[in-house]
Amino acid sequence: MPRVIWKGAVSFGLVHIPVALYPATRSDDLDFDWLDRRTMDRVGYKRINKATGKEVPREQIVRGYAYEKDRYVILTDDDIRAANPVSTQTVDLLTFVDASEIPFLYLDTPYFLAPDRRGEKVYALLREALTRSQKIGVANVVLHTKQHLAALIPLGPVLVLHTLRWSNEVRDWSELDVPTEGAKVAKLTAKEIDMAEKLIDDMSGTWDPAEYHDTFRDDILALVDRKVREGRTESVEPLEAERAAPRTDNVIDLTDLLRQSLAKRGKGKEAPSAEEDAPTPRKRAPRKTAAKSARKTAARKRA
């Protein structure tokens, strides 16, 4: 069971769906730490003054934004906190669009959304409505004090919150030297296109992600396994990391709020408002991650 990283609600008109956010992916990259060959101690990074070559204490470091070459605006922690978007604990749905309208270049990081306390019915309502209408929701959400644009996508029984890149984060390909679209412009013959299409048909199959493997990673792990069995290992003092407990929130209602939502948009009659249930948020204690073995350290990133 993955760890809950955020709790809040999906805002759907006047309906609030209490949800918990879970990571939908995990990093499985190889992770190589820097070690001192002489002592097998971990090697870290120092903050060095580039002019003097001396180490700078953490408390003497400030943040500077270069508004032009060699000219900076200094930003304090208070400045940055004031400028950060407020964490509303809400996935605020802005509009609904066809899934095909969002190019894959904008897709960033996927998360699973699961219903929180007493949210199962309204969760299922939104999921089924999205599935039947073949739409996905476009929303604003704040995660870790950073605002994201996101797509809310039904995937079987689960709703996926997929953060999106902002338009200024996607490069324009017009500067690239690529062939112009169209077979005639690219000087392709009908025979060449026909043969290419036949080759694609011959190589076509059903998508099964389990069929594909990171062969480089597999080879490195096999090498690590062999060295472990041969006793060619070194001991390093383990480190532990703590994770902060996520906040919680809970609000819910259904039929009356749907009617009111339609009424606000001029599509129905307004009904009396229902009271929202908003109990005091609970906090979960942070967990500590146990130190990994030498073999696992080489195979996986530490949490």
PDB file of C-alpha atoms in Angstrom:
ATOM      1  CA  MET A   1       0.000   0.000   0.000  1.00  0.00           C
ATOM      2  CA  PRO A   2       1.604   3.308  -1.061  1.00  0.00           C
ATOM      3  CA  ARG A   3       1.906   6.145   1.444  1.00  0.00           C
ATOM      4  CA  VAL A   4      -0.672   8.941   1.355  1.00  0.00           C
ATOM      5  CA  ILE A   5       1.091  12.123   0.292  1.00  0.00           C
ATOM      6  CA  TRP A   6      -1.852  14.545   0.348  1.00  0.00           C
ATOM      7  CA  LYS A   7      -5.441  14.714   1.548  1.00  0.00           C
ATOM      8  CA  GLY A   8      -8.123  17.121   0.463  1.00  0.00           C
ATOM      9  CA  ALA A   9     -11.149  17.283  -1.814  1.00  0.00           C
ATOM     10  CA  VAL A  10     -12.073  17.453  -5.481  1.00  0.00           C
ATOM     11  CA  SER A  11     -14.232  20.533  -6.048  1.00  0.00           C
ATOM     12  CA  PHE A  12     -16.938  19.591  -8.566  1.00  0.00           C
ATOM     13  CA  GLY A  13     -19.320  22.533  -8.803  1.00  0.00           C
ATOM     14  CA  LEU A  14     -20.640  22.808  -5.238  1.00  0.00           C
ATOM     15  CA  VAL A  15     -19.876  19.136  -4.589  1.00  0.00           C
ATOM     16  CA  HIS A  16     -16.723  18.334  -2.641  1.00  0.00           C
ATOM     17  CA  ILE A  17     -15.330  14.820  -2.931  1.00  0.00           C
ATOM     18  CA  PRO A  18     -12.972  13.919  -0.068  1.00  0.00           C
ATOM     19  CA  VAL A  19      -9.933  12.180  -1.519  1.00  0.00           C
ATOM     20  CA  ALA A  20      -6.457  10.942  -0.661  1.00  0.00           C
ATOM     21  CA  LEU A  21      -3.563  11.298  -3.110  1.00  0.00           C
ATOM     22  CA  TYR A  22      -1.141   8.405  -3.674  1.00  0.00           C
ATOM     23  CA  PRO A  23       1.937   8.183  -5.934  1.00  0.00           C
ATOM     24  CA  ALA A  24       1.107   6.254  -9.106  1.00  0.00           C
ATOM     25  CA  THR A  25       4.727   5.574 -10.074  1.00  0.00           C
ATOM     26  CA  ARG A  26       7.961   4.674  -8.337  1.00  0.00           C
ATOM     27  CA  SER A  27      11.552   5.352  -9.223  1.00  0.00           C
ATOM     28  CA  ASP A  28      13.531   2.234 -10.011  1.00  0.00           C
ATOM     29  CA  ASP A  29      16.713   3.877 -11.283  1.00  0.00           C
ATOM     30  CA  LEU A  30      20.178   2.806 -10.284  1.00  0.00           C
ATOM     31  CA  ASP A  31      21.570   5.011  -7.542  1.00  0.00           C
ATOM     32  CA  PHE A  32      25.321   5.303  -7.068  1.00  0.00           C
ATOM     33  CA  ASP A  33      26.535   7.141  -3.955  1.00  0.00           C
ATOM     34  CA  TRP A  34      29.919   8.861  -3.776  1.00  0.00           C
ATOM     35  CA  LEU A  35      32.233   7.191  -1.249  1.00  0.00           C
ATOM     36  CA  ASP A  36      35.721   8.002  -0.005  1.00  0.00           C
ATOM     37  CA  ARG A  37      37.918   5.165  -1.270  1.00  0.00           C
ATOM     38  CA  ARG A  38      40.132   5.410   1.844  1.00  0.00           C
ATOM     39  CA  THR A  39      37.469   5.284   4.564  1.00  0.00           C
ATOM     40  CA  MET A  40      34.269   4.215   2.797  1.00  0.00           C
ATOM     41  CA  ASP A  41      32.572   7.326   4.174  1.00  0.00           C
ATOM     42  CA  ARG A  42      29.887   9.041   2.132  1.00  0.00           C
ATOM     43  CA  VAL A  43      31.020  12.070   0.157  1.00  0.00           C
ATOM     44  CA  GLY A  44      28.666  15.059   0.250  1.00  0.00           C
ATOM     45  CA  TYR A  45      28.513  18.454  -1.366  1.00  0.00           C
ATOM     46  CA  LYS A  46      29.986  21.666   0.032  1.00  0.00           C
ATOM     47  CA  ARG A  47      28.719  25.194  -0.525  1.00  0.00           C
ATOM     48  CA  ILE A  48      31.766  26.990  -1.893  1.00  0.00           C
ATOM     49  CA  ASN A  49      32.223  30.726  -2.438  1.00  0.00           C
ATOM     50  CA  LYS A  50      33.319  30.840  -6.091  1.00  0.00           C
ATOM     51  CA  ALA A  51      35.426  33.951  -5.543  1.00  0.00           C
ATOM     52  CA  THR A  52      37.352  32.871  -2.405  1.00  0.00           C
ATOM     53  CA  GLY A  53      37.147  29.082  -2.692  1.00  0.00           C
ATOM     54  CA  LYS A  54      36.052  28.890   0.971  1.00  0.00           C
ATOM     55  CA  GLU A  55      33.059  27.002   2.331  1.00  0.00           C
ATOM     56  CA  VAL A  56      30.024  29.172   3.155  1.00  0.00           C
ATOM     57  CA  PRO A  57      27.954  28.372   6.287  1.00  0.00           C
ATOM     58  CA  ARG A  58      24.330  27.534   5.515  1.00  0.00           C
ATOM     59  CA  GLU A  59      23.030  30.490   7.571  1.00  0.00           C
ATOM     60  CA  GLN A  60      25.002  32.953   5.395  1.00  0.00           C
ATOM     61  CA  ILE A  61      23.403  31.830   2.133  1.00  0.00           C
ATOM     62  CA  VAL A  62      20.557  33.896   0.652  1.00  0.00           C
ATOM     63  CA  ARG A  63      18.510  33.418  -2.480  1.00  0.00           C
ATOM     64  CA  GLY A  64      19.157  35.744  -5.392  1.00  0.00           C
ATOM     65  CA  TYR A  65      17.214  36.051  -8.634  1.00  0.00           C
ATOM     66  CA  ALA A  66      19.272  37.336 -11.587  1.00  0.00           C
ATOM     67  CA  TYR A  67      17.019  39.848 -13.343  1.00  0.00           C
ATOM     68  CA  GLU A  68      19.933  40.718 -15.648  1.00  0.00           C
ATOM     69  CA  LYS A  69      23.598  39.681 -15.955  1.00  0.00           C
ATOM     70  CA  ASP A  70      25.375  40.057 -12.597  1.00  0.00           C
ATOM     71  CA  ARG A  71      22.402  41.952 -11.089  1.00  0.00           C
ATOM     72  CA  TYR A  72      20.292  40.201  -8.448  1.00  0.00           C
ATOM     73  CA  VAL A  73      17.171  40.701  -6.377  1.00  0.00           C
ATOM     74  CA  ILE A  74      17.545  39.091  -2.935  1.00  0.00           C
ATOM     75  CA  LEU A  75      14.512  37.142  -1.723  1.00  0.00           C
ATOM     76  CA  THR A  76      14.057  36.232   1.947  1.00  0.00           C
ATOM     77  CA  ASP A  77      12.165  33.214   3.248  1.00  0.00           C
ATOM     78  CA  ASP A  78       9.301  35.545   4.189  1.00  0.00           C
ATOM     79  CA  ASP A  79       9.250  36.968   0.650  1.00  0.00           C
ATOM     80  CA  ILE A  80       9.017  33.490  -0.849  1.00  0.00           C
ATOM     81  CA  ARG A  81       6.375  32.297   1.611  1.00  0.00           C
ATOM     82  CA  ALA A  82       4.240  35.333   0.798  1.00  0.00           C
ATOM     83  CA  ALA A  83       4.590  34.722  -2.941  1.00  0.00           C
ATOM     84  CA  ASN A  84       3.832  30.981  -2.797  1.00  0.00           C
ATOM     85  CA  PRO A  85       0.261  29.939  -3.581  1.00  0.00           C
ATOM     86  CA  VAL A  86      -1.815  29.086  -0.536  1.00  0.00           C
ATOM     87  CA  SER A  87      -2.360  25.362  -0.053  1.00  0.00           C
ATOM     88  CA  THR A  88      -6.123  25.081  -0.387  1.00  0.00           C
ATOM     89  CA  GLN A  89      -6.286  21.279  -0.054  1.00  0.00           C
ATOM     90  CA  THR A  90      -8.582  21.298  -3.076  1.00  0.00           C
ATOM     91  CA  VAL A  91      -8.392  19.886  -6.593  1.00  0.00           C
ATOM     92  CA  ASP A  92     -10.336  22.735  -8.183  1.00  0.00           C
ATOM     93  CA  LEU A  93     -11.870  21.568 -11.460  1.00  0.00           C
ATOM     94  CA  LEU A  94     -11.887  24.417 -13.987  1.00  0.00           C
ATOM     95  CA  THR A  95     -13.285  22.808 -17.137  1.00  0.00           C
ATOM     96  CA  PHE A  96     -13.757  19.491 -18.969  1.00  0.00           C
ATOM     97  CA  VAL A  97     -12.185  18.648 -22.328  1.00  0.00           C
ATOM     98  CA  ASP A  98     -11.746  15.689 -24.666  1.00  0.00           C
ATOM     99  CA  ALA A  99      -8.686  13.663 -23.696  1.00  0.00           C
ATOM    100  CA  SER A 100      -7.307  13.938 -27.234  1.00  0.00           C
ATOM    101  CA  GLU A 101      -7.089  17.732 -26.876  1.00  0.00           C
ATOM    102  CA  ILE A 102      -4.152  17.563 -24.435  1.00  0.00           C
ATOM    103  CA  PRO A 103      -0.874  16.621 -26.211  1.00  0.00           C
ATOM    104  CA  PHE A 104       1.236  14.046 -24.390  1.00  0.00           C
ATOM    105  CA  LEU A 105       4.049  16.609 -24.158  1.00  0.00           C
ATOM    106  CA  TYR A 106       2.093  18.340 -21.396  1.00  0.00           C
ATOM    107  CA  LEU A 107       1.799  15.221 -19.220  1.00  0.00           C
ATOM    108  CA  ASP A 108       4.105  15.315 -16.219  1.00  0.00           C
ATOM    109  CA  THR A 109       3.538  13.171 -13.088  1.00  0.00           C
ATOM    110  CA  PRO A 110       0.594  10.827 -12.412  1.00  0.00           C
ATOM    111  CA  TYR A 111      -1.016  10.243  -9.005  1.00  0.00           C
ATOM    112  CA  PHE A 112      -3.838   7.969  -7.885  1.00  0.00           C
ATOM    113  CA  LEU A 113      -6.837   9.555  -6.197  1.00  0.00           C
ATOM    114  CA  ALA A 114      -8.818   7.356  -3.811  1.00  0.00           C
ATOM    115  CA  PRO A 115     -11.999   8.305  -1.925  1.00  0.00           C
ATOM    116  CA  ASP A 116     -11.494   9.375   1.663  1.00  0.00           C
ATOM    117  CA  ARG A 117     -14.001   9.069   4.519  1.00  0.00           C
ATOM    118  CA  ARG A 118     -17.606   8.763   3.274  1.00  0.00           C
ATOM    119  CA  GLY A 119     -16.575   9.882  -0.192  1.00  0.00           C
ATOM    120  CA  GLU A 120     -17.164   6.651  -2.116  1.00  0.00           C
ATOM    121  CA  LYS A 121     -20.508   7.599  -3.707  1.00  0.00           C
ATOM    122  CA  VAL A 122     -19.525  11.030  -4.996  1.00  0.00           C
ATOM    123  CA  TYR A 123     -16.167   9.623  -6.122  1.00  0.00           C
ATOM    124  CA  ALA A 124     -18.000   6.972  -8.183  1.00  0.00           C
ATOM    125  CA  LEU A 125     -20.388   9.629  -9.493  1.00  0.00           C
ATOM    126  CA  LEU A 126     -17.606  11.773 -10.941  1.00  0.00           C
ATOM    127  CA  ARG A 127     -15.722   8.740 -12.294  1.00  0.00           C
ATOM    128  CA  GLU A 128     -18.795   7.377 -14.111  1.00  0.00           C
ATOM    129  CA  ALA A 129     -19.779  10.811 -15.439  1.00  0.00           C
ATOM    130  CA  LEU A 130     -16.301  11.349 -16.872  1.00  0.00           C
ATOM    131  CA  THR A 131     -16.229   7.859 -18.394  1.00  0.00           C
ATOM    132  CA  ARG A 132     -19.638   8.206 -20.053  1.00  0.00           C
ATOM    133  CA  SER A 133     -18.975  11.681 -21.376  1.00  0.00           C
ATOM    134  CA  GLN A 134     -15.469  10.648 -22.506  1.00  0.00           C
ATOM    135  CA  LYS A 135     -14.092  13.808 -20.936  1.00  0.00           C
ATOM    136  CA  ILE A 136     -11.249  14.581 -18.561  1.00  0.00           C
ATOM    137  CA  GLY A 137     -11.178  17.384 -16.028  1.00  0.00           C
ATOM    138  CA  VAL A 138      -8.660  20.230 -16.042  1.00  0.00           C
ATOM    139  CA  ALA A 139      -7.895  21.458 -12.540  1.00  0.00           C
ATOM    140  CA  ASN A 140      -5.685  23.577 -10.342  1.00  0.00           C
ATOM    141  CA  VAL A 141      -4.049  21.912  -7.348  1.00  0.00           C
ATOM    142  CA  VAL A 142      -1.346  22.943  -4.893  1.00  0.00           C
ATOM    143  CA  LEU A 143       1.151  20.243  -3.878  1.00  0.00           C
ATOM    144  CA  HIS A 144       4.081  20.977  -1.571  1.00  0.00           C
ATOM    145  CA  THR A 145       3.446  24.759  -1.797  1.00  0.00           C
ATOM    146  CA  LYS A 146       3.674  24.670  -5.605  1.00  0.00           C
ATOM    147  CA  GLN A 147       0.710  25.265  -7.852  1.00  0.00           C
ATOM    148  CA  HIS A 148       0.109  22.761 -10.656  1.00  0.00           C
ATOM    149  CA  LEU A 149      -2.214  22.459 -13.593  1.00  0.00           C
ATOM    150  CA  ALA A 150      -3.566  18.915 -13.657  1.00  0.00           C
ATOM    151  CA  ALA A 151      -5.806  16.546 -15.604  1.00  0.00           C
ATOM    152  CA  LEU A 152      -8.327  14.361 -13.767  1.00  0.00           C
ATOM    153  CA  ILE A 153      -8.626  11.142 -15.783  1.00  0.00           C
ATOM    154  CA  PRO A 154     -10.788   8.031 -15.174  1.00  0.00           C
ATOM    155  CA  LEU A 155      -8.753   4.826 -15.540  1.00  0.00           C
ATOM    156  CA  GLY A 156     -10.855   1.746 -14.882  1.00  0.00           C
ATOM    157  CA  PRO A 157     -12.069   2.005 -11.267  1.00  0.00           C
ATOM    158  CA  VAL A 158      -9.611   4.728 -10.235  1.00  0.00           C
ATOM    159  CA  LEU A 159      -9.331   8.449 -10.857  1.00  0.00           C
ATOM    160  CA  VAL A 160      -5.855   9.583 -11.863  1.00  0.00           C
ATOM    161  CA  LEU A 161      -4.626  13.101 -11.161  1.00  0.00           C
ATOM    162  CA  HIS A 162      -1.957  13.785 -13.787  1.00  0.00           C
ATOM    163  CA  THR A 163      -0.020  17.015 -13.288  1.00  0.00           C
ATOM    164  CA  LEU A 164       0.539  18.971 -16.484  1.00  0.00           C
ATOM    165  CA  ARG A 165       3.351  21.189 -17.631  1.00  0.00           C
ATOM    166  CA  TRP A 166       2.508  24.866 -18.017  1.00  0.00           C
ATOM    167  CA  SER A 167       2.507  26.186 -21.583  1.00  0.00           C
ATOM    168  CA  ASN A 168       5.759  28.094 -21.025  1.00  0.00           C
ATOM    169  CA  GLU A 169       7.467  24.823 -19.968  1.00  0.00           C
ATOM    170  CA  VAL A 170       6.899  23.142 -23.341  1.00  0.00           C
ATOM    171  CA  ARG A 171       9.376  24.163 -26.029  1.00  0.00           C
ATOM    172  CA  ASP A 172       8.257  25.273 -29.482  1.00  0.00           C
ATOM    173  CA  TRP A 173       9.423  22.818 -32.147  1.00  0.00           C
ATOM    174  CA  SER A 174       9.250  25.453 -34.903  1.00  0.00           C
ATOM    175  CA  GLU A 175      12.957  26.169 -34.401  1.00  0.00           C
ATOM    176  CA  LEU A 176      13.869  22.577 -35.317  1.00  0.00           C
ATOM    177  CA  ASP A 177      14.883  21.603 -38.821  1.00  0.00           C
ATOM    178  CA  VAL A 178      12.355  18.826 -39.568  1.00  0.00           C
ATOM    179  CA  PRO A 179      10.654  17.792 -42.842  1.00  0.00           C
ATOM    180  CA  THR A 180       7.401  19.586 -43.622  1.00  0.00           C
ATOM    181  CA  GLU A 181       4.249  17.542 -43.088  1.00  0.00           C
ATOM    182  CA  GLY A 182       2.768  15.802 -46.099  1.00  0.00           C
ATOM    183  CA  ALA A 183       4.019  12.968 -48.286  1.00  0.00           C
ATOM    184  CA  LYS A 184       4.380  15.099 -51.431  1.00  0.00           C
ATOM    185  CA  VAL A 185       6.344  17.844 -49.686  1.00  0.00           C
ATOM    186  CA  ALA A 186       8.657  15.230 -48.161  1.00  0.00           C
ATOM    187  CA  LYS A 187       9.030  13.609 -51.614  1.00  0.00           C
ATOM    188  CA  LEU A 188       7.800  10.198 -50.472  1.00  0.00           C
ATOM    189  CA  THR A 189       6.474   7.720 -53.037  1.00  0.00           C
ATOM    190  CA  ALA A 190       3.270   5.732 -52.575  1.00  0.00           C
ATOM    191  CA  LYS A 191       5.296   2.509 -52.645  1.00  0.00           C
ATOM    192  CA  GLU A 192       7.569   3.681 -49.820  1.00  0.00           C
ATOM    193  CA  ILE A 193       4.605   4.653 -47.645  1.00  0.00           C
ATOM    194  CA  ASP A 194       2.829   1.370 -48.407  1.00  0.00           C
ATOM    195  CA  MET A 195       5.885  -0.691 -47.426  1.00  0.00           C
ATOM    196  CA  ALA A 196       6.327   1.325 -44.219  1.00  0.00           C
ATOM    197  CA  GLU A 197       2.667   0.792 -43.292  1.00  0.00           C
ATOM    198  CA  LYS A 198       2.981  -2.960 -43.916  1.00  0.00           C
ATOM    199  CA  LEU A 199       6.060  -3.102 -41.692  1.00  0.00           C
ATOM    200  CA  ILE A 200       4.163  -1.277 -38.942  1.00  0.00           C
ATOM    201  CA  ASP A 201       1.272  -3.743 -39.295  1.00  0.00           C
ATOM    202  CA  ASP A 202       3.665  -6.706 -39.062  1.00  0.00           C
ATOM    203  CA  MET A 203       5.245  -5.294 -35.895  1.00  0.00           C
ATOM    204  CA  SER A 204       1.964  -4.256 -34.252  1.00  0.00           C
ATOM    205  CA  GLY A 205       0.800  -5.932 -31.061  1.00  0.00           C
ATOM    206  CA  THR A 206      -0.989  -5.388 -27.763  1.00  0.00           C
ATOM    207  CA  TRP A 207       0.582  -3.050 -25.203  1.00  0.00           C
ATOM    208  CA  ASP A 208       1.948  -5.043 -22.270  1.00  0.00           C
ATOM    209  CA  PRO A 209       4.436  -3.012 -20.185  1.00  0.00           C
ATOM    210  CA  ALA A 210       5.652  -6.168 -18.435  1.00  0.00           C
ATOM    211  CA  GLU A 211       7.245  -7.307 -21.706  1.00  0.00           C
ATOM    212  CA  TYR A 212       9.791  -4.490 -21.607  1.00  0.00           C
ATOM    213  CA  HIS A 213      12.784  -4.354 -19.272  1.00  0.00           C
ATOM    214  CA  ASP A 214      15.646  -2.026 -18.460  1.00  0.00           C
ATOM    215  CA  THR A 215      18.415  -4.398 -19.600  1.00  0.00           C
ATOM    216  CA  PHE A 216      21.197  -2.053 -18.426  1.00  0.00           C
ATOM    217  CA  ARG A 217      19.729  -2.027 -14.905  1.00  0.00           C
ATOM    218  CA  ASP A 218      19.331  -5.826 -14.979  1.00  0.00           C
ATOM    219  CA  ASP A 219      22.986  -6.286 -15.980  1.00  0.00           C
ATOM    220  CA  ILE A 220      24.229  -3.928 -13.246  1.00  0.00           C
ATOM    221  CA  LEU A 221      22.129  -5.683 -10.598  1.00  0.00           C
ATOM    222  CA  ALA A 222      23.460  -9.048 -11.771  1.00  0.00           C
ATOM    223  CA  LEU A 223      26.996  -7.688 -11.318  1.00  0.00           C
ATOM    224  CA  VAL A 224      26.107  -6.385  -7.834  1.00  0.00           C
ATOM    225  CA  ASP A 225      24.597  -9.768  -6.941  1.00  0.00           C
ATOM    226  CA  ARG A 226      27.743 -11.581  -8.027  1.00  0.00           C
ATOM    227  CA  LYS A 227      29.966  -9.270  -5.976  1.00  0.00           C
ATOM    228  CA  VAL A 228      27.723  -9.700  -2.917  1.00  0.00           C
ATOM    229  CA  ARG A 229      27.933 -13.503  -3.219  1.00  0.00           C
ATOM    230  CA  GLU A 230      31.707 -13.250  -3.548  1.00  0.00           C
ATOM    231  CA  GLY A 231      31.895 -11.116  -0.404  1.00  0.00           C
ATOM    232  CA  ARG A 232      33.259  -8.090  -2.265  1.00  0.00           C
ATOM    233  CA  THR A 233      31.282  -5.502  -0.291  1.00  0.00           C
ATOM    234  CA  GLU A 234      31.965  -2.552   2.011  1.00  0.00           C
ATOM    235  CA  SER A 235      30.077  -1.365   5.107  1.00  0.00           C
ATOM    236  CA  VAL A 236      28.831   2.229   5.249  1.00  0.00           C
ATOM    237  CA  GLU A 237      27.186   3.955   8.193  1.00  0.00           C
ATOM    238  CA  PRO A 238      23.433   3.945   7.431  1.00  0.00           C
ATOM    239  CA  LEU A 239      21.389   7.127   7.212  1.00  0.00           C
ATOM    240  CA  GLU A 240      17.745   7.547   8.098  1.00  0.00           C
ATOM    241  CA  ALA A 241      15.268  10.015   6.638  1.00  0.00           C
ATOM    242  CA  GLU A 242      11.976  11.206   8.027  1.00  0.00           C
ATOM    243  CA  ARG A 243       8.928  12.131   6.047  1.00  0.00           C
ATOM    244  CA  ALA A 244       6.494  14.811   7.181  1.00  0.00           C
ATOM    245  CA  ALA A 245       2.932  13.688   7.861  1.00  0.00           C
ATOM    246  CA  PRO A 246       0.350  14.963   5.361  1.00  0.00           C
ATOM    247  CA  ARG A 247      -2.546  17.186   6.330  1.00  0.00           C
ATOM    248  CA  THR A 248      -6.091  15.884   6.171  1.00  0.00           C
ATOM    249  CA  ASP A 249      -9.401  17.398   5.232  1.00  0.00           C
ATOM    250  CA  ASN A 250     -12.928  16.104   4.626  1.00  0.00           C
ATOM    251  CA  VAL A 251     -16.044  17.666   3.075  1.00  0.00           C
ATOM    252  CA  ILE A 252     -18.972  15.958   1.370  1.00  0.00           C
ATOM    253  CA  ASP A 253     -22.491  16.327  -0.091  1.00  0.00           C
ATOM    254  CA  LEU A 254     -24.286  15.208  -3.263  1.00  0.00           C
ATOM    255  CA  THR A 255     -27.730  15.655  -4.843  1.00  0.00           C
ATOM    256  CA  ASP A 256     -28.644  19.123  -3.582  1.00  0.00           C
ATOM    257  CA  LEU A 257     -25.185  20.435  -4.386  1.00  0.00           C
ATOM    258  CA  LEU A 258     -25.360  19.057  -7.926  1.00  0.00           C
ATOM    259  CA  ARG A 259     -28.712  20.825  -8.402  1.00  0.00           C
ATOM    260  CA  GLN A 260     -27.289  24.053  -7.023  1.00  0.00           C
ATOM    261  CA  SER A 261     -24.225  23.768  -9.256  1.00  0.00           C
ATOM    262  CA  LEU A 262     -26.458  23.501 -12.322  1.00  0.00           C
ATOM    263  CA  ALA A 263     -28.596  26.392 -11.072  1.00  0.00           C
ATOM    264  CA  LYS A 264     -25.550  28.626 -10.707  1.00  0.00           C
ATOM    265  CA  ARG A 265     -24.748  27.990 -14.367  1.00  0.00           C
ATOM    266  CA  GLY A 266     -28.372  28.659 -15.412  1.00  0.00           C
ATOM    267  CA  LYS A 267     -29.176  24.998 -16.099  1.00  0.00           C
ATOM    268  CA  GLY A 268     -31.528  24.119 -13.266  1.00  0.00           C
ATOM    269  CA  LYS A 269     -33.425  25.283 -10.218  1.00  0.00           C
ATOM    270  CA  GLU A 270     -31.556  26.118  -7.061  1.00  0.00           C
ATOM    271  CA  ALA A 271     -32.213  23.845  -4.093  1.00  0.00           C
ATOM    272  CA  PRO A 272     -31.581  24.520  -0.385  1.00  0.00           C
ATOM    273  CA  SER A 273     -27.922  24.197   0.571  1.00  0.00           C
ATOM    274  CA  ALA A 274     -26.762  21.205   2.582  1.00  0.00           C
ATOM    275  CA  GLU A 275     -24.387  21.428   5.516  1.00  0.00           C
ATOM    276  CA  GLU A 276     -20.856  20.324   4.912  1.00  0.00           C
ATOM    277  CA  ASP A 277     -19.259  17.844   7.248  1.00  0.00           C
ATOM    278  CA  ALA A 278     -15.799  19.142   8.128  1.00  0.00           C
ATOM    279  CA  PRO A 279     -14.273  17.337  11.117  1.00  0.00           C
ATOM    280  CA  THR A 280     -10.998  18.435  12.645  1.00  0.00           C
ATOM    281  CA  PRO A 281      -8.102  17.262  10.457  1.00  0.00           C
ATOM    282  CA  ARG A 282      -6.040  14.379  11.759  1.00  0.00           C
ATOM    283  CA  LYS A 283      -2.285  14.208  11.530  1.00  0.00           C
ATOM    284  CA  ARG A 284      -0.324  11.027  11.123  1.00  0.00           C
ATOM    285  CA  ALA A 285       3.052  10.631  12.729  1.00  0.00           C
ATOM    286  CA  PRO A 286       6.019  10.566  10.349  1.00  0.00           C
ATOM    287  CA  ARG A 287       7.580   7.226   9.546  1.00  0.00           C
ATOM    288  CA  LYS A 288      11.253   6.391   9.415  1.00  0.00           C
ATOM    289  CA  THR A 289      12.640   4.396   6.554  1.00  0.00           C
ATOM    290  CA  ALA A 290      14.979   1.576   7.602  1.00  0.00           C
ATOM    291  CA  ALA A 291      18.476   1.492   6.157  1.00  0.00           C
ATOM    292  CA  LYS A 292      18.767  -0.561   3.018  1.00  0.00           C
ATOM    293  CA  SER A 293      21.208  -3.458   2.521  1.00  0.00           C
ATOM    294  CA  ALA A 294      24.220  -2.993   0.251  1.00  0.00           C
ATOM    295  CA  ARG A 295      22.513  -4.839  -2.565  1.00  0.00           C
ATOM    296  CA  LYS A 296      19.287  -2.872  -2.360  1.00  0.00           C
ATOM    297  CA  THR A 297      21.169   0.413  -2.102  1.00  0.00           C
ATOM    298  CA  ALA A 298      22.655  -0.175  -5.551  1.00  0.00           C
ATOM    299  CA  ALA A 299      19.322  -1.278  -7.000  1.00  0.00           C
ATOM    300  CA  ARG A 300      16.919   1.306  -5.672  1.00  0.00           C
ATOM    301  CA  LYS A 301      16.827   4.956  -4.670  1.00  0.00           C
ATOM    302  CA  ARG A 302      16.416   5.601  -0.994  1.00  0.00           C
ATOM    303  CA  ALA A 303      13.071   7.076  -0.046  1.00  0.00           C
TER     304      ALA A 303
END
